[in-house]
Short mmCIF file of C-alpha atoms in Angstrom, two decimals:
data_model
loop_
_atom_site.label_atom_id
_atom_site.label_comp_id
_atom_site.label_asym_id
_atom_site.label_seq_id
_atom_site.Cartn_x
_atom_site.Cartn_y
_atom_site.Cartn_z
CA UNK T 1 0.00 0.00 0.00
CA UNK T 2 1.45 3.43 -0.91
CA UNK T 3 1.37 5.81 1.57
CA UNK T 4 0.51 9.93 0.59
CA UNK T 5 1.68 12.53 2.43
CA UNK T 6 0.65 15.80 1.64
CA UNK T 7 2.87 18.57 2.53
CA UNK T 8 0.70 21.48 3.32
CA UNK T 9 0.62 25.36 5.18
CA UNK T 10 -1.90 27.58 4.67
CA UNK T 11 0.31 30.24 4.14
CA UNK T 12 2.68 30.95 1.07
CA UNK T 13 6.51 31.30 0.84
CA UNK T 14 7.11 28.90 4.46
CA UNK T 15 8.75 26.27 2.81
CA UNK T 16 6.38 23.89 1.09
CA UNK T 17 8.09 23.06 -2.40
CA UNK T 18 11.49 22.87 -0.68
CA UNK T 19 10.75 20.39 2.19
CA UNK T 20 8.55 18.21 -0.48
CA UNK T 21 12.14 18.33 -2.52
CA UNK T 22 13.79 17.37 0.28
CA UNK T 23 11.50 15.09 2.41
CA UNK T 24 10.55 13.55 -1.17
CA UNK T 25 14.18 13.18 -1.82
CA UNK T 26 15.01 11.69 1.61
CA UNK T 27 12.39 8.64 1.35
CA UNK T 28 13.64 7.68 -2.08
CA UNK T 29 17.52 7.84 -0.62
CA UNK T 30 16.29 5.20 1.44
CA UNK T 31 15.33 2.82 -1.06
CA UNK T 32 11.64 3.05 -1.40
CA UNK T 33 10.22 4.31 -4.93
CA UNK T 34 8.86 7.92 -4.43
CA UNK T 35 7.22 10.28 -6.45
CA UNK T 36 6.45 14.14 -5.75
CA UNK T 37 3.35 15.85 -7.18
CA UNK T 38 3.34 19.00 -7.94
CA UNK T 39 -0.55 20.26 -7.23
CA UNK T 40 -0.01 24.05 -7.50
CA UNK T 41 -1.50 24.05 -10.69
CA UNK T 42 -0.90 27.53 -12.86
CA UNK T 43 2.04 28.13 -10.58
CA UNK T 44 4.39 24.68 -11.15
CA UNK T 45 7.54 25.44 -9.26
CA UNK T 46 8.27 22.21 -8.13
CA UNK T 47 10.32 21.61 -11.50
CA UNK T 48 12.56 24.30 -10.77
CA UNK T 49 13.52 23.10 -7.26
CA UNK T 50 13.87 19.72 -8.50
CA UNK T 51 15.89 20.86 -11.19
CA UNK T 52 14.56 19.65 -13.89
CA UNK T 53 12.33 21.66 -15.44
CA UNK T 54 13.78 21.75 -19.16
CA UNK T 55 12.28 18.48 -19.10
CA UNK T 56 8.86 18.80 -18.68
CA UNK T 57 7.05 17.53 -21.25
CA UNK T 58 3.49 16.58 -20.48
CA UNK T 59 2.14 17.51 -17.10
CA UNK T 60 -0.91 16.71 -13.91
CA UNK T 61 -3.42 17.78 -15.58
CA UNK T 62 -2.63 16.32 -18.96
CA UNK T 63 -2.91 12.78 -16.86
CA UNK T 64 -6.15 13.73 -15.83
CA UNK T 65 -7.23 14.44 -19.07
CA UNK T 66 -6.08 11.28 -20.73
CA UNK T 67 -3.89 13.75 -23.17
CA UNK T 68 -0.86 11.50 -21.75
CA UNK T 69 -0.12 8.35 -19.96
CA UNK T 70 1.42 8.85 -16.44
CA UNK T 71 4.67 7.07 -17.55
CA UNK T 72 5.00 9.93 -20.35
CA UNK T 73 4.20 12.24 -17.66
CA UNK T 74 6.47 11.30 -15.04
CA UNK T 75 10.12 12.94 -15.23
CA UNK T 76 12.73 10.78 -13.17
CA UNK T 77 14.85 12.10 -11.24
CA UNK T 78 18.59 12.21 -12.55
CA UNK T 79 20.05 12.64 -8.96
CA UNK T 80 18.37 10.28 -6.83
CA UNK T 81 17.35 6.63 -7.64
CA UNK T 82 13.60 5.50 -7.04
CA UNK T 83 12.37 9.18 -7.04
CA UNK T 84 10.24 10.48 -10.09
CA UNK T 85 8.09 13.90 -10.22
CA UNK T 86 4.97 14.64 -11.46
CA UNK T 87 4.72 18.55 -12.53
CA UNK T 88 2.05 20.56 -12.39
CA UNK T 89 -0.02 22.71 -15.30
CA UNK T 90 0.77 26.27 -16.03
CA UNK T 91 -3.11 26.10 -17.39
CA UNK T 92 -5.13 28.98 -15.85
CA UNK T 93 -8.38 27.25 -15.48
CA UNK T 94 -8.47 26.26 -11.74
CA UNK T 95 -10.90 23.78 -12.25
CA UNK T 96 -8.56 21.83 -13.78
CA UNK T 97 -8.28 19.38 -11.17
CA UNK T 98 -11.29 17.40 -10.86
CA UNK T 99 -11.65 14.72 -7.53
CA UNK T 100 -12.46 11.87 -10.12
CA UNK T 101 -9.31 13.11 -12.26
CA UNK T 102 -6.85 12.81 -9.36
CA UNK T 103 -8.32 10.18 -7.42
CA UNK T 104 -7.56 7.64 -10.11
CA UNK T 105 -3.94 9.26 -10.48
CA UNK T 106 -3.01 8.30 -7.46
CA UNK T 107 -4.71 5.18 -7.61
CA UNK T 108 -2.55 4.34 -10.45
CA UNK T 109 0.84 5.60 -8.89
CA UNK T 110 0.30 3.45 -5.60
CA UNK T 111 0.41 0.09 -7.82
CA UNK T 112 4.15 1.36 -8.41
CA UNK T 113 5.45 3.82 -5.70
CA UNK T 114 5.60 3.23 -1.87
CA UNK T 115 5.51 7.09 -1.25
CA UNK T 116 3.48 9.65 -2.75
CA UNK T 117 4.39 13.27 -1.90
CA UNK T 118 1.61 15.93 -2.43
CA UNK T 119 3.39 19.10 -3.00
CA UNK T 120 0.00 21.24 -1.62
CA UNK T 121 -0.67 24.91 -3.12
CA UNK T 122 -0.81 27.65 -0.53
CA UNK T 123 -4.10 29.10 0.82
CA UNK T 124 -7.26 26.74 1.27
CA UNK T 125 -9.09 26.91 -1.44
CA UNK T 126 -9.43 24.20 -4.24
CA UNK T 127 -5.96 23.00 -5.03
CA UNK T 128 -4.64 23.04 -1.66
CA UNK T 129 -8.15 21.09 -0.29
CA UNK T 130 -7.50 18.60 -3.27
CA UNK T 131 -3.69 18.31 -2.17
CA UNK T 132 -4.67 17.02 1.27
CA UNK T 133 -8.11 15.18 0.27
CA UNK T 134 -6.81 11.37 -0.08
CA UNK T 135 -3.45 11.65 2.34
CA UNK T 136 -3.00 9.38 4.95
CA UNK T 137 -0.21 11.87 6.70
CA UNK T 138 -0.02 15.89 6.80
CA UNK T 139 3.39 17.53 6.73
CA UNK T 140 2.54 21.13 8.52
CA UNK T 141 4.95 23.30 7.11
CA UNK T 142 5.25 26.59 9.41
CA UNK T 143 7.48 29.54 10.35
CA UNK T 144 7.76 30.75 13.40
CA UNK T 145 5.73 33.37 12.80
CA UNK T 146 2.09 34.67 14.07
CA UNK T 147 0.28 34.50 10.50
CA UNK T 148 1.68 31.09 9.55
CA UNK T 149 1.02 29.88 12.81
CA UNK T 150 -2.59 31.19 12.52
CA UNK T 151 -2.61 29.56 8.77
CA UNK T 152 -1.04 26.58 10.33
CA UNK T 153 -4.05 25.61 12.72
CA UNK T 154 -7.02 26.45 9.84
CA UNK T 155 -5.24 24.15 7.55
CA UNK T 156 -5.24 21.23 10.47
CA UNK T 157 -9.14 21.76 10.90
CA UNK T 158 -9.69 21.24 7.24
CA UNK T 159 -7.56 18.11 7.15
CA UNK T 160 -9.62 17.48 10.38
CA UNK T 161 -12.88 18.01 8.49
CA UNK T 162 -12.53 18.02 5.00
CA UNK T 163 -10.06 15.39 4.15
CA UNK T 164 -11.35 11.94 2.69
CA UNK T 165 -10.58 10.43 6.17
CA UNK T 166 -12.23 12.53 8.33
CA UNK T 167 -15.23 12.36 5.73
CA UNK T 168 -15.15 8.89 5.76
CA UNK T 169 -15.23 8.67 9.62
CA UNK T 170 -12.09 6.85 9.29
CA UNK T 171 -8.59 6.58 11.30
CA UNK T 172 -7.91 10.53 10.78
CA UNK T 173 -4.88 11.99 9.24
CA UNK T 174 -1.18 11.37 10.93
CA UNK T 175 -0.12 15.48 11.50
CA UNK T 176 2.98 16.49 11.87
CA UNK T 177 4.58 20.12 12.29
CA UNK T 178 7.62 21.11 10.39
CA UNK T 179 9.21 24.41 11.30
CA UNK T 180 11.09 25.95 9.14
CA UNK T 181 13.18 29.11 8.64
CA UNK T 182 14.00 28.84 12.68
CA UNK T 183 16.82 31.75 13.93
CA UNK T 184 17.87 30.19 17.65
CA UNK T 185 19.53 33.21 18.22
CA UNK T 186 16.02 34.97 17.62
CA UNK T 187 14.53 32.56 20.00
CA UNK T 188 17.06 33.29 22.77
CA UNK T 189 16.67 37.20 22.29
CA UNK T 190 12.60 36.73 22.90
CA UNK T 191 12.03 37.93 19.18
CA UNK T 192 10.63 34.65 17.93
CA UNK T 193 8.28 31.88 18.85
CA UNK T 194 10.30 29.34 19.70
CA UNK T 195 10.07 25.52 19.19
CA UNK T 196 7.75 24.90 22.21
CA UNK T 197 5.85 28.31 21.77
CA UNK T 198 4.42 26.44 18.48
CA UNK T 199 4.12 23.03 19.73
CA UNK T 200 2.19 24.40 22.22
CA UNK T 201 -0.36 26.67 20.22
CA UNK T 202 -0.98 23.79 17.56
CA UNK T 203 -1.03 20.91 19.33
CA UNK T 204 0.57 18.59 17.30
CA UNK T 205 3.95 16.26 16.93
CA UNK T 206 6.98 17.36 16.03
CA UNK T 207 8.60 16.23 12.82
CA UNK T 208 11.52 18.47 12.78
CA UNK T 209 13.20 22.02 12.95
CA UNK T 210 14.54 23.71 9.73
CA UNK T 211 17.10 25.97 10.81
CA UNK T 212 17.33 29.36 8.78
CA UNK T 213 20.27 28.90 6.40
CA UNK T 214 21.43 30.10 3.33
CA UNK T 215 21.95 26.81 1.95
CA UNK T 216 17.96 26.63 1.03
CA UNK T 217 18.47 29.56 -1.69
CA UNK T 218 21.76 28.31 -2.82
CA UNK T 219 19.88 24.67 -3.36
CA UNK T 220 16.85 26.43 -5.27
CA UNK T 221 19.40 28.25 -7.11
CA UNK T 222 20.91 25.42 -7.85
CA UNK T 223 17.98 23.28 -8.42
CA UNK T 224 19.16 20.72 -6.43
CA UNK T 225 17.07 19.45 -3.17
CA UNK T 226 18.83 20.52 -0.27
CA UNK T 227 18.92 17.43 1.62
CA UNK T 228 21.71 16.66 -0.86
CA UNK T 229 23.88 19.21 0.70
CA UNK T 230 26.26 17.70 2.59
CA UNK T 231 27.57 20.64 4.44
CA UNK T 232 24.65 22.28 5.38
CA UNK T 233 22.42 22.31 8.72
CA UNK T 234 18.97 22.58 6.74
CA UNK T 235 20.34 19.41 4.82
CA UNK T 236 20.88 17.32 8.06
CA UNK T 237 17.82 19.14 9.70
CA UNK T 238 15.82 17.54 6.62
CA UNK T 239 17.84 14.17 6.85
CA UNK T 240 16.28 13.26 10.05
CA UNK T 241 12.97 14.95 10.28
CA UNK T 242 12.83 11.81 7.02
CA UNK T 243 13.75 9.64 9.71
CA UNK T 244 11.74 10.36 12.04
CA UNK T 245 9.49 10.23 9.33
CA UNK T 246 9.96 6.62 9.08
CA UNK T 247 9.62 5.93 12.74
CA UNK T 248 13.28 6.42 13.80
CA UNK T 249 14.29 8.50 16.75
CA UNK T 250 16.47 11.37 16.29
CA UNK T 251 17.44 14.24 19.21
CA UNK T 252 16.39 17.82 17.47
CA UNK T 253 19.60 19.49 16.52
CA UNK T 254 20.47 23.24 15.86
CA UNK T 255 18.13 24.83 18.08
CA UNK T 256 21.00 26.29 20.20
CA UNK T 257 22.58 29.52 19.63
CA UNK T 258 25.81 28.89 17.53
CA UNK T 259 29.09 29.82 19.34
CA UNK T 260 30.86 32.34 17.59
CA UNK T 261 34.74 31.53 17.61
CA UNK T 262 37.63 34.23 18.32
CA UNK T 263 38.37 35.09 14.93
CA UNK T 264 34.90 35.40 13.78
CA UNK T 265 34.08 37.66 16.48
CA UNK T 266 37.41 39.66 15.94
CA UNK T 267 36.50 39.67 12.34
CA UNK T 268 32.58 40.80 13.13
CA UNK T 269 31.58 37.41 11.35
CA UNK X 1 22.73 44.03 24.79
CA UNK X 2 23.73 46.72 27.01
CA UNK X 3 22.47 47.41 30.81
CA UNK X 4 19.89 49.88 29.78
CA UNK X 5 17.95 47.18 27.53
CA UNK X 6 18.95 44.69 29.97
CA UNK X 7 16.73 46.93 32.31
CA UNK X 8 14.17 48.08 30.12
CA UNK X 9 13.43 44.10 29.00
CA UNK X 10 12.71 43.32 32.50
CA UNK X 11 9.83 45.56 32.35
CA UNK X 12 7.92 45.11 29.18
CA UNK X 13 8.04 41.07 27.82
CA UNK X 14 9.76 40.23 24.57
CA UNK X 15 7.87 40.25 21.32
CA UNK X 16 7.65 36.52 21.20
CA UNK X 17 5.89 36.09 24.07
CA UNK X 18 2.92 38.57 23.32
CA UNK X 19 3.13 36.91 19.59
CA UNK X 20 2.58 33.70 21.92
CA UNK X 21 -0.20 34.70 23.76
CA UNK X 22 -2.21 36.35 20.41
CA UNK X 23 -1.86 33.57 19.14
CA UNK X 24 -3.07 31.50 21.73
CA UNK X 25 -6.44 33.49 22.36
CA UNK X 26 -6.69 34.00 18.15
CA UNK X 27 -6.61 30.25 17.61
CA UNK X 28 -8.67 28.67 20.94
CA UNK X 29 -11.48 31.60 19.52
CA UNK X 30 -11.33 30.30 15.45
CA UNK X 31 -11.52 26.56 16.95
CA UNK X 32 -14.42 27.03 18.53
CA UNK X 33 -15.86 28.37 15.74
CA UNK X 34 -14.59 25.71 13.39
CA UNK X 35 -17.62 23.22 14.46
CA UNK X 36 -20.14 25.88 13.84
CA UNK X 37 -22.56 25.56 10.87
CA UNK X 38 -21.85 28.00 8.43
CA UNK X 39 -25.33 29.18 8.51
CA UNK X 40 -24.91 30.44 11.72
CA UNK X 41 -24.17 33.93 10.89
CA UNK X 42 -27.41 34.35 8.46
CA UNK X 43 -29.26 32.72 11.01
CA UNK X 44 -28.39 35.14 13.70
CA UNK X 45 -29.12 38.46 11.06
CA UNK X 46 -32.29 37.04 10.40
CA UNK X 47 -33.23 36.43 13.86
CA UNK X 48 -31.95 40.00 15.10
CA UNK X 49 -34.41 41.14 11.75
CA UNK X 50 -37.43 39.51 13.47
CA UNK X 51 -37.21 41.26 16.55
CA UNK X 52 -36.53 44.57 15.52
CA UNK X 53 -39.94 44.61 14.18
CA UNK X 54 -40.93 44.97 18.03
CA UNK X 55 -38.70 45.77 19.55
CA UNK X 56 -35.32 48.51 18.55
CA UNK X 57 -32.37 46.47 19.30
CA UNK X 58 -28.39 46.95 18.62
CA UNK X 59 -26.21 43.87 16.52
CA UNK X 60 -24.46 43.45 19.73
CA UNK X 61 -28.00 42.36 21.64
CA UNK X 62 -28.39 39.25 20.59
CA UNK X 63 -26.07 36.32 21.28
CA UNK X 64 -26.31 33.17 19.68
CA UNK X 65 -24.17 29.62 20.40
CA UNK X 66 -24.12 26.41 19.29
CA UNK X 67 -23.07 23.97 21.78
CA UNK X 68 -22.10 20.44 20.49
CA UNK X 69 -21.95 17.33 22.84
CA UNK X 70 -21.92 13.82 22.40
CA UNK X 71 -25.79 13.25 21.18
CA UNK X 72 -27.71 16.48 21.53
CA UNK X 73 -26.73 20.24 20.45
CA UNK X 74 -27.73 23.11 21.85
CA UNK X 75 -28.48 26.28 20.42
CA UNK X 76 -28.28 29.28 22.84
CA UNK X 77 -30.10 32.46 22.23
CA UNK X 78 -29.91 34.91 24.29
CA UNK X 79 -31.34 38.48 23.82
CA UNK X 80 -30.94 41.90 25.97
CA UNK X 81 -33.98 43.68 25.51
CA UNK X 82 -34.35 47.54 26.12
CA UNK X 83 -35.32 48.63 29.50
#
């Protein structure tokens, strides 16, 4: 049985297409066949993170359609074995996603994947309801920050009411809170929320803590997921919220203020 | 951070923590609306409608709430009429 987990917000610009990269990215370095879908339809930016967006022929939407099969859709990736993406349209007609259309997508990808990523749209209106409808687990991207935070909680009472799950009176969705974009020396000044501040408001399990880090627009830059990065914080911060993900423990790391050394400080580093 | 701040943070709390405690009051408020119908609203207009053809009455007189438990709801009306 494949398992879909939606990575979702609310809000825009916290993080979503990057941890789906990298989460997405993660799961597949660990052997099990993975595909990301990109469900921000009109706005596909998942093919730019991913890097491969000169080679996106036929799209979502086209799937739906029947214009192509899914295998002609599918772009794998170059970097990682086992992981394959599935872009979105830059069509303008939002109701291009129909629950019919991407039911049957996905019931077609779980015969071959073990993981299906659902790269969710921000806000909570069609696309990003659609994103979230069939998942068995929510990734709750969020920043700690009072409007994402806010965003944060409306999106966990629509997975709480309007997901296929909760209609279906079923086990509900598995929710988990990702924070990204996390200064610890913020946190220890009193200028932002910090880890438990969150936790506390929203009530729900911790997956992980993205530290801040310049790495993330370097990676986009790049086009290259930047769990790959082997030198950076976000990259391990990634590495093991994937697994605890997959039911490993890991202690939360980089949530302390960094030490500056001597010569840093001397140098006003 | 010099002594003044040092000083002056003592008396008023750091952003974070009023950030935390909006949020707190800002959330627990939207959750308890989350289980209301979404007729709710019209419901209350139209009932504030019917009585002002008796009686004059502000927005702010009539109170309305939906109370869910495990087999029965209540609904809660409760009205301040005009001395």
């Amino acid at each position: 049985m494949a398992k879909i987990i939606v990575v979702t917000s609310g809000k825009g610009g916290v993080g979503k297409t990057t941890s789906s990269a990298a989460i997405g990215t993660g799961i597949a370095l660990k052997g099990h066949k993975t595909v990301i879908i990109d469900f921000d339809v009109g706005l596909r930016n998942l093919d730019l993170v991913m890097g491969c967006e000169r080679r996106v022929v036929y799209d979502f939407v086209n799937v739906i359609n029947k214009e192509a099969t899914l295998s002609q859709a599918l772009i794998k990736d170059k970097r990682t074995k086992d992981l394959f993406i599935l872009p979105a349209s830059q069509t303008r007609d939002k109701d291009a996603l129909t629950i019919e259309g991407v039911q049957q997508v996905l019931e077609d990808l779980a015969k071959e994947f073990d993981y299906i990523i659902c790269d969710s749209p921000a806000g909570i209106e069609k696309g990003a309801q659609m994103a979230l409808y069939f998942a068995d687990v929510a990734i709750v991207v969020t920043n700690p920050e009072v409007s994402s935070v806010r965003d944060s909680d409306r999106i966990l009472g629509i997975l709480q009411s309007k997901s296929k799950r909760a209609e279906e009176g079923k086990e509900p969705i598995e929710e988990h809170l990702l924070l990204t974009r996390y200064h610890p020396e913020r946190v220890a000044q009193g200028e932002m929320l910090s880890v438990s501040d969150v936790e506390d408001i929203l009530a729900i399990p911790l997956l992980g803590v993205i530290p801040e880090s310049e790495a993330v627009l370097k990676a986009s830059n790049q086009g290259t997921p930047v769990i790959l990065d082997e030198e950076a914080d976000a990259g391990f911060a990634y590495t093991d919220a994937v697994d605890r993900l997959m039911g490993e423990e890991r202690p939360l790391r980089f949530l302390e203020v960094q030490k500056k050394g001597f010569m840093k400080r001397l140098l006003g580093g | 951070m010099g002594i003044f701040d040092y000083l002056k943070s003592k008396e008023t709390p750091s952003s974070a923590s009023v950030a935390k405690d909006r949020l707190q009051i800002i959330v627990a408020h939207e959750r308890s609306k989350r289980h209301e119908p979404d007729y709710l609203p019209r419901m209350q207009q139209e009932i504030i409608d019917v009585i002002r053809k008796y009686v004059k009455i502000g927005d702010e007189d009539v109170q309305i709430q939906l109370e869910n438990t495990a087999d029965c709801s209540v609904l809660e009306l409760n009205v301040t009429l005009p001395e």
